Amino acid sequence: QLAGLAVIAFGLWLRFGGAMAEFATDKKSPEYFFLGLYVLVGAGAIMSAVGFFGCCGAARESQCLLGAFFACLLVIFAAEVTAGVFAFIGKKVAIQEAQKIYEDAYDDYMKNPVGKVNSTIYRYHVALQCCGKGGVEQVGLPCPENIQLPKASNCLVEIQNVIDANLHLVGIVGIAIAGITIFGMIFSMVLCCVIRNTRDMI
């Protein structure tokens, strides 16, 4: 249950608290990236819920509850592996989606550098600590204060760096929880066999 809550908190932090959260505030969002997060959060929620079956099954020495616990852990394991696959294999697609969202906001700003479009591009710049797409293009853009230009002038590179870092974390967490889930399945089956053998001896 604690591991499940930790996974939920981690997934929600990446979705709503990190730099990538800014890319979900408008109509478009990097669906591939967030799909992996949703799978991770869903698996964490299921993991927390099925902890009840494990606790009750062990306390009551119920083979039925332990079997249900094993089946749920198997589903969680599949979900965690899926999240890990999304993180490591779908990285290129996620980067392209996020970069396209920024480029669309950049083009909209260049056409109409006032009002809501202005605030949108500025949010991206603050979240990513960058300004523009490189070269002299940052001239006239709403740039955050105290950023190091021209090093941070290419937001497309910063987007790639942020997604690389976040997806790497998602993959590591997904694989780690999958490993914990495997131990849970092994222990539940061992306990189930012990209960059955004990009852047979009686």
PDB file of C-alpha atoms in Angstrom:
ATOM      1  CA  GLN A   1       0.000   0.000   0.000  1.00  0.00           C
ATOM      2  CA  LEU A   2       2.830   2.406   0.848  1.00  0.00           C
ATOM      3  CA  ALA A   3       4.597   1.611  -2.420  1.00  0.00           C
ATOM      4  CA  GLY A   4       1.364   2.263  -4.309  1.00  0.00           C
ATOM      5  CA  LEU A   5       0.870   5.619  -2.615  1.00  0.00           C
ATOM      6  CA  ALA A   6       4.466   6.539  -3.412  1.00  0.00           C
ATOM      7  CA  VAL A   7       3.912   5.714  -7.094  1.00  0.00           C
ATOM      8  CA  ILE A   8       0.715   7.811  -7.174  1.00  0.00           C
ATOM      9  CA  ALA A   9       2.494  10.767  -5.578  1.00  0.00           C
ATOM     10  CA  PHE A  10       5.401  10.473  -7.994  1.00  0.00           C
ATOM     11  CA  GLY A  11       3.154  10.270 -11.053  1.00  0.00           C
ATOM     12  CA  LEU A  12       1.006  13.216  -9.953  1.00  0.00           C
ATOM     13  CA  TRP A  13       4.103  15.278  -9.212  1.00  0.00           C
ATOM     14  CA  LEU A  14       5.427  14.710 -12.738  1.00  0.00           C
ATOM     15  CA  ARG A  15       1.984  15.451 -14.208  1.00  0.00           C
ATOM     16  CA  PHE A  16       1.087  18.590 -12.236  1.00  0.00           C
ATOM     17  CA  GLY A  17       4.234  19.781 -10.465  1.00  0.00           C
ATOM     18  CA  GLY A  18       7.093  19.459 -12.933  1.00  0.00           C
ATOM     19  CA  ALA A  19       8.092  21.529 -15.940  1.00  0.00           C
ATOM     20  CA  MET A  20       6.062  19.276 -18.249  1.00  0.00           C
ATOM     21  CA  ALA A  21       2.843  20.320 -16.497  1.00  0.00           C
ATOM     22  CA  GLU A  22       2.937  23.566 -18.478  1.00  0.00           C
ATOM     23  CA  PHE A  23       2.411  21.613 -21.693  1.00  0.00           C
ATOM     24  CA  ALA A  24      -0.965  20.368 -20.440  1.00  0.00           C
ATOM     25  CA  THR A  25      -2.407  23.781 -19.617  1.00  0.00           C
ATOM     26  CA  ASP A  26      -3.516  24.494 -23.183  1.00  0.00           C
ATOM     27  CA  LYS A  27      -5.670  22.579 -25.645  1.00  0.00           C
ATOM     28  CA  LYS A  28      -2.747  20.446 -26.822  1.00  0.00           C
ATOM     29  CA  SER A  29      -0.625  18.209 -24.635  1.00  0.00           C
ATOM     30  CA  PRO A  30       2.076  15.567 -25.230  1.00  0.00           C
ATOM     31  CA  GLU A  31      -0.288  12.590 -25.078  1.00  0.00           C
ATOM     32  CA  TYR A  32       2.395   9.939 -25.351  1.00  0.00           C
ATOM     33  CA  PHE A  33       4.271  11.278 -22.333  1.00  0.00           C
ATOM     34  CA  PHE A  34       1.171  11.668 -20.169  1.00  0.00           C
ATOM     35  CA  LEU A  35      -0.180   8.259 -21.173  1.00  0.00           C
ATOM     36  CA  GLY A  36       2.818   6.647 -19.490  1.00  0.00           C
ATOM     37  CA  LEU A  37       2.160   8.736 -16.359  1.00  0.00           C
ATOM     38  CA  TYR A  38      -1.525   7.766 -16.292  1.00  0.00           C
ATOM     39  CA  VAL A  39      -0.597   4.079 -16.500  1.00  0.00           C
ATOM     40  CA  LEU A  40       1.861   4.578 -13.638  1.00  0.00           C
ATOM     41  CA  VAL A  41      -0.681   6.395 -11.433  1.00  0.00           C
ATOM     42  CA  GLY A  42      -3.365   3.806 -12.218  1.00  0.00           C
ATOM     43  CA  ALA A  43      -1.033   0.974 -11.276  1.00  0.00           C
ATOM     44  CA  GLY A  44      -0.183   2.750  -8.014  1.00  0.00           C
ATOM     45  CA  ALA A  45      -3.879   3.169  -7.186  1.00  0.00           C
ATOM     46  CA  ILE A  46      -4.566  -0.508  -7.851  1.00  0.00           C
ATOM     47  CA  MET A  47      -1.523  -1.479  -5.809  1.00  0.00           C
ATOM     48  CA  SER A  48      -2.758   0.508  -2.808  1.00  0.00           C
ATOM     49  CA  ALA A  49      -6.239  -0.997  -3.096  1.00  0.00           C
ATOM     50  CA  VAL A  50      -5.140  -4.621  -3.409  1.00  0.00           C
ATOM     51  CA  GLY A  51      -2.937  -4.331  -0.339  1.00  0.00           C
ATOM     52  CA  PHE A  52      -6.200  -4.997   1.493  1.00  0.00           C
ATOM     53  CA  PHE A  53      -6.456  -8.477  -0.048  1.00  0.00           C
ATOM     54  CA  GLY A  54      -2.921  -9.311   0.994  1.00  0.00           C
ATOM     55  CA  CYS A  55      -3.415  -8.128   4.580  1.00  0.00           C
ATOM     56  CA  CYS A  56      -6.752  -9.895   5.013  1.00  0.00           C
ATOM     57  CA  GLY A  57      -5.542 -13.043   3.278  1.00  0.00           C
ATOM     58  CA  ALA A  58      -2.486 -13.287   5.521  1.00  0.00           C
ATOM     59  CA  ALA A  59      -4.423 -12.464   8.697  1.00  0.00           C
ATOM     60  CA  ARG A  60      -7.258 -14.911   8.000  1.00  0.00           C
ATOM     61  CA  GLU A  61      -5.040 -17.462   6.261  1.00  0.00           C
ATOM     62  CA  SER A  62      -7.428 -17.372   3.307  1.00  0.00           C
ATOM     63  CA  GLN A  63      -6.211 -19.003   0.111  1.00  0.00           C
ATOM     64  CA  CYS A  64      -8.983 -17.261  -1.832  1.00  0.00           C
ATOM     65  CA  LEU A  65      -7.910 -13.767  -0.754  1.00  0.00           C
ATOM     66  CA  LEU A  66      -4.257 -14.573  -1.335  1.00  0.00           C
ATOM     67  CA  GLY A  67      -5.126 -15.846  -4.799  1.00  0.00           C
ATOM     68  CA  ALA A  68      -7.002 -12.614  -5.524  1.00  0.00           C
ATOM     69  CA  PHE A  69      -4.000 -10.686  -4.232  1.00  0.00           C
ATOM     70  CA  PHE A  70      -1.708 -12.619  -6.586  1.00  0.00           C
ATOM     71  CA  ALA A  71      -3.988 -11.973  -9.587  1.00  0.00           C
ATOM     72  CA  CYS A  72      -4.134  -8.234  -8.846  1.00  0.00           C
ATOM     73  CA  LEU A  73      -0.354  -8.065  -8.478  1.00  0.00           C
ATOM     74  CA  LEU A  74      -0.043  -9.741 -11.857  1.00  0.00           C
ATOM     75  CA  VAL A  75      -2.177  -7.010 -13.425  1.00  0.00           C
ATOM     76  CA  ILE A  76      -0.112  -4.343 -11.655  1.00  0.00           C
ATOM     77  CA  PHE A  77       3.086  -5.955 -12.904  1.00  0.00           C
ATOM     78  CA  ALA A  78       1.834  -5.778 -16.492  1.00  0.00           C
ATOM     79  CA  ALA A  79       0.869  -2.110 -16.032  1.00  0.00           C
ATOM     80  CA  GLU A  80       4.258  -1.192 -14.570  1.00  0.00           C
ATOM     81  CA  VAL A  81       6.117  -2.934 -17.376  1.00  0.00           C
ATOM     82  CA  THR A  82       3.910  -1.055 -19.858  1.00  0.00           C
ATOM     83  CA  ALA A  83       4.835   2.257 -18.210  1.00  0.00           C
ATOM     84  CA  GLY A  84       8.504   1.330 -18.401  1.00  0.00           C
ATOM     85  CA  VAL A  85       8.192   0.446 -22.082  1.00  0.00           C
ATOM     86  CA  PHE A  86       6.455   3.768 -22.781  1.00  0.00           C
ATOM     87  CA  ALA A  87       9.245   5.578 -20.962  1.00  0.00           C
ATOM     88  CA  PHE A  88      12.192   3.986 -22.758  1.00  0.00           C
ATOM     89  CA  ILE A  89      10.799   3.212 -26.223  1.00  0.00           C
ATOM     90  CA  GLY A  90       8.404   6.148 -26.692  1.00  0.00           C
ATOM     91  CA  LYS A  91      10.891   8.844 -25.726  1.00  0.00           C
ATOM     92  CA  LYS A  92      11.401  10.111 -29.281  1.00  0.00           C
ATOM     93  CA  VAL A  93       7.667  10.431 -29.944  1.00  0.00           C
ATOM     94  CA  ALA A  94       7.089  12.246 -26.634  1.00  0.00           C
ATOM     95  CA  ILE A  95       9.893  14.713 -27.380  1.00  0.00           C
ATOM     96  CA  GLN A  96       8.531  15.430 -30.852  1.00  0.00           C
ATOM     97  CA  GLU A  97       5.016  16.023 -29.470  1.00  0.00           C
ATOM     98  CA  ALA A  98       6.215  18.453 -26.793  1.00  0.00           C
ATOM     99  CA  GLN A  99       8.480  20.305 -29.228  1.00  0.00           C
ATOM    100  CA  LYS A 100       5.591  20.655 -31.687  1.00  0.00           C
ATOM    101  CA  ILE A 101       3.422  22.201 -28.948  1.00  0.00           C
ATOM    102  CA  TYR A 102       6.118  24.749 -28.168  1.00  0.00           C
ATOM    103  CA  GLU A 103       6.722  25.554 -31.834  1.00  0.00           C
ATOM    104  CA  ASP A 104       2.981  26.143 -32.350  1.00  0.00           C
ATOM    105  CA  ALA A 105       2.909  28.500 -29.341  1.00  0.00           C
ATOM    106  CA  TYR A 106       6.046  30.223 -30.655  1.00  0.00           C
ATOM    107  CA  ASP A 107       4.508  30.743 -34.113  1.00  0.00           C
ATOM    108  CA  ASP A 108       1.273  32.055 -32.560  1.00  0.00           C
ATOM    109  CA  TYR A 109       3.276  34.522 -30.508  1.00  0.00           C
ATOM    110  CA  MET A 110       5.162  35.769 -33.555  1.00  0.00           C
ATOM    111  CA  LYS A 111       1.838  36.404 -35.303  1.00  0.00           C
ATOM    112  CA  ASN A 112       0.231  38.102 -32.298  1.00  0.00           C
ATOM    113  CA  PRO A 113       2.697  39.023 -29.506  1.00  0.00           C
ATOM    114  CA  VAL A 114       0.048  40.256 -27.056  1.00  0.00           C
ATOM    115  CA  GLY A 115      -2.548  38.934 -24.632  1.00  0.00           C
ATOM    116  CA  LYS A 116      -3.014  35.247 -23.872  1.00  0.00           C
ATOM    117  CA  VAL A 117      -0.467  34.050 -26.435  1.00  0.00           C
ATOM    118  CA  ASN A 118       2.144  36.208 -24.716  1.00  0.00           C
ATOM    119  CA  SER A 119       1.447  34.639 -21.312  1.00  0.00           C
ATOM    120  CA  THR A 120       1.465  31.121 -22.801  1.00  0.00           C
ATOM    121  CA  ILE A 121       4.925  31.436 -24.326  1.00  0.00           C
ATOM    122  CA  TYR A 122       6.199  33.100 -21.151  1.00  0.00           C
ATOM    123  CA  ARG A 123       4.954  30.165 -19.006  1.00  0.00           C
ATOM    124  CA  TYR A 124       6.905  27.774 -21.189  1.00  0.00           C
ATOM    125  CA  HIS A 125      10.019  29.916 -20.913  1.00  0.00           C
ATOM    126  CA  VAL A 126       9.781  30.123 -17.123  1.00  0.00           C
ATOM    127  CA  ALA A 127       9.118  26.386 -16.711  1.00  0.00           C
ATOM    128  CA  LEU A 128      11.967  25.377 -19.033  1.00  0.00           C
ATOM    129  CA  GLN A 129      14.290  28.287 -18.198  1.00  0.00           C
ATOM    130  CA  CYS A 130      14.880  29.031 -21.867  1.00  0.00           C
ATOM    131  CA  CYS A 131      13.879  31.584 -24.478  1.00  0.00           C
ATOM    132  CA  GLY A 132      13.213  31.035 -28.175  1.00  0.00           C
ATOM    133  CA  LYS A 133      14.432  28.417 -30.607  1.00  0.00           C
ATOM    134  CA  GLY A 134      18.075  29.441 -30.792  1.00  0.00           C
ATOM    135  CA  GLY A 135      20.209  32.042 -32.504  1.00  0.00           C
ATOM    136  CA  VAL A 136      18.848  35.596 -32.478  1.00  0.00           C
ATOM    137  CA  GLU A 137      15.216  34.463 -32.415  1.00  0.00           C
ATOM    138  CA  GLN A 138      14.927  35.233 -28.697  1.00  0.00           C
ATOM    139  CA  VAL A 139      14.981  38.978 -29.471  1.00  0.00           C
ATOM    140  CA  GLY A 140      11.556  40.409 -28.662  1.00  0.00           C
ATOM    141  CA  LEU A 141      10.335  37.294 -26.851  1.00  0.00           C
ATOM    142  CA  PRO A 142       9.130  37.427 -23.223  1.00  0.00           C
ATOM    143  CA  CYS A 143      12.155  35.851 -21.546  1.00  0.00           C
ATOM    144  CA  PRO A 144      12.405  35.040 -17.834  1.00  0.00           C
ATOM    145  CA  GLU A 145      14.918  36.962 -15.778  1.00  0.00           C
ATOM    146  CA  ASN A 146      18.395  35.659 -14.905  1.00  0.00           C
ATOM    147  CA  ILE A 147      18.599  32.985 -17.610  1.00  0.00           C
ATOM    148  CA  GLN A 148      21.963  32.373 -19.251  1.00  0.00           C
ATOM    149  CA  LEU A 149      21.775  33.362 -22.905  1.00  0.00           C
ATOM    150  CA  PRO A 150      22.663  32.133 -25.458  1.00  0.00           C
ATOM    151  CA  LYS A 151      23.178  28.794 -23.657  1.00  0.00           C
ATOM    152  CA  ALA A 152      19.483  28.592 -22.686  1.00  0.00           C
ATOM    153  CA  SER A 153      18.179  30.204 -25.879  1.00  0.00           C
ATOM    154  CA  ASN A 154      17.063  26.952 -27.521  1.00  0.00           C
ATOM    155  CA  CYS A 155      13.848  25.739 -25.866  1.00  0.00           C
ATOM    156  CA  LEU A 156      13.643  22.736 -28.194  1.00  0.00           C
ATOM    157  CA  VAL A 157      16.858  21.405 -26.649  1.00  0.00           C
ATOM    158  CA  GLU A 158      15.587  22.147 -23.132  1.00  0.00           C
ATOM    159  CA  ILE A 159      12.354  20.261 -23.895  1.00  0.00           C
ATOM    160  CA  GLN A 160      14.392  17.238 -24.955  1.00  0.00           C
ATOM    161  CA  ASN A 161      16.493  17.430 -21.782  1.00  0.00           C
ATOM    162  CA  VAL A 162      13.418  17.682 -19.514  1.00  0.00           C
ATOM    163  CA  ILE A 163      11.606  14.768 -21.158  1.00  0.00           C
ATOM    164  CA  ASP A 164      14.771  12.667 -21.151  1.00  0.00           C
ATOM    165  CA  ALA A 165      15.145  13.213 -17.414  1.00  0.00           C
ATOM    166  CA  ASN A 166      11.455  12.672 -16.576  1.00  0.00           C
ATOM    167  CA  LEU A 167      10.987   9.570 -18.715  1.00  0.00           C
ATOM    168  CA  HIS A 168      14.165   8.109 -17.273  1.00  0.00           C
ATOM    169  CA  LEU A 169      12.653   8.530 -13.799  1.00  0.00           C
ATOM    170  CA  VAL A 170       9.337   7.004 -14.926  1.00  0.00           C
ATOM    171  CA  GLY A 171      11.143   4.001 -16.352  1.00  0.00           C
ATOM    172  CA  ILE A 172      13.238   3.469 -13.230  1.00  0.00           C
ATOM    173  CA  VAL A 173      10.221   3.762 -10.910  1.00  0.00           C
ATOM    174  CA  GLY A 174       8.129   1.467 -13.113  1.00  0.00           C
ATOM    175  CA  ILE A 175      10.808  -1.234 -13.188  1.00  0.00           C
ATOM    176  CA  ALA A 176      11.506  -0.884  -9.445  1.00  0.00           C
ATOM    177  CA  ILE A 177       7.823  -1.292  -8.551  1.00  0.00           C
ATOM    178  CA  ALA A 178       7.583  -4.208 -10.987  1.00  0.00           C
ATOM    179  CA  GLY A 179      10.414  -5.869  -9.053  1.00  0.00           C
ATOM    180  CA  ILE A 180       8.624  -5.288  -5.747  1.00  0.00           C
ATOM    181  CA  THR A 181       5.464  -6.723  -7.302  1.00  0.00           C
ATOM    182  CA  ILE A 182       7.307  -9.899  -8.301  1.00  0.00           C
ATOM    183  CA  PHE A 183       8.448 -10.392  -4.698  1.00  0.00           C
ATOM    184  CA  GLY A 184       4.847  -9.840  -3.559  1.00  0.00           C
ATOM    185  CA  MET A 185       3.574 -12.520  -5.954  1.00  0.00           C
ATOM    186  CA  ILE A 186       6.254 -14.982  -4.826  1.00  0.00           C
ATOM    187  CA  PHE A 187       5.549 -14.429  -1.127  1.00  0.00           C
ATOM    188  CA  SER A 188       1.776 -14.661  -1.608  1.00  0.00           C
ATOM    189  CA  MET A 189       2.133 -18.019  -3.386  1.00  0.00           C
ATOM    190  CA  VAL A 190       4.567 -19.315  -0.761  1.00  0.00           C
ATOM    191  CA  LEU A 191       2.173 -18.306   2.014  1.00  0.00           C
ATOM    192  CA  CYS A 192      -0.748 -19.852   0.142  1.00  0.00           C
ATOM    193  CA  CYS A 193       1.147 -23.154  -0.209  1.00  0.00           C
ATOM    194  CA  VAL A 194       2.120 -23.094   3.477  1.00  0.00           C
ATOM    195  CA  ILE A 195      -1.520 -22.586   4.492  1.00  0.00           C
ATOM    196  CA  ARG A 196      -2.653 -25.436   2.237  1.00  0.00           C
ATOM    197  CA  ASN A 197       0.027 -27.822   3.515  1.00  0.00           C
ATOM    198  CA  THR A 198      -0.794 -26.927   7.110  1.00  0.00           C
ATOM    199  CA  ARG A 199      -4.482 -27.667   6.572  1.00  0.00           C
ATOM    200  CA  ASP A 200      -3.653 -30.954   4.840  1.00  0.00           C
ATOM    201  CA  MET A 201      -1.542 -32.033   7.817  1.00  0.00           C
ATOM    202  CA  ILE A 202      -4.405 -31.212  10.183  1.00  0.00           C
TER     203      ILE A 202
END
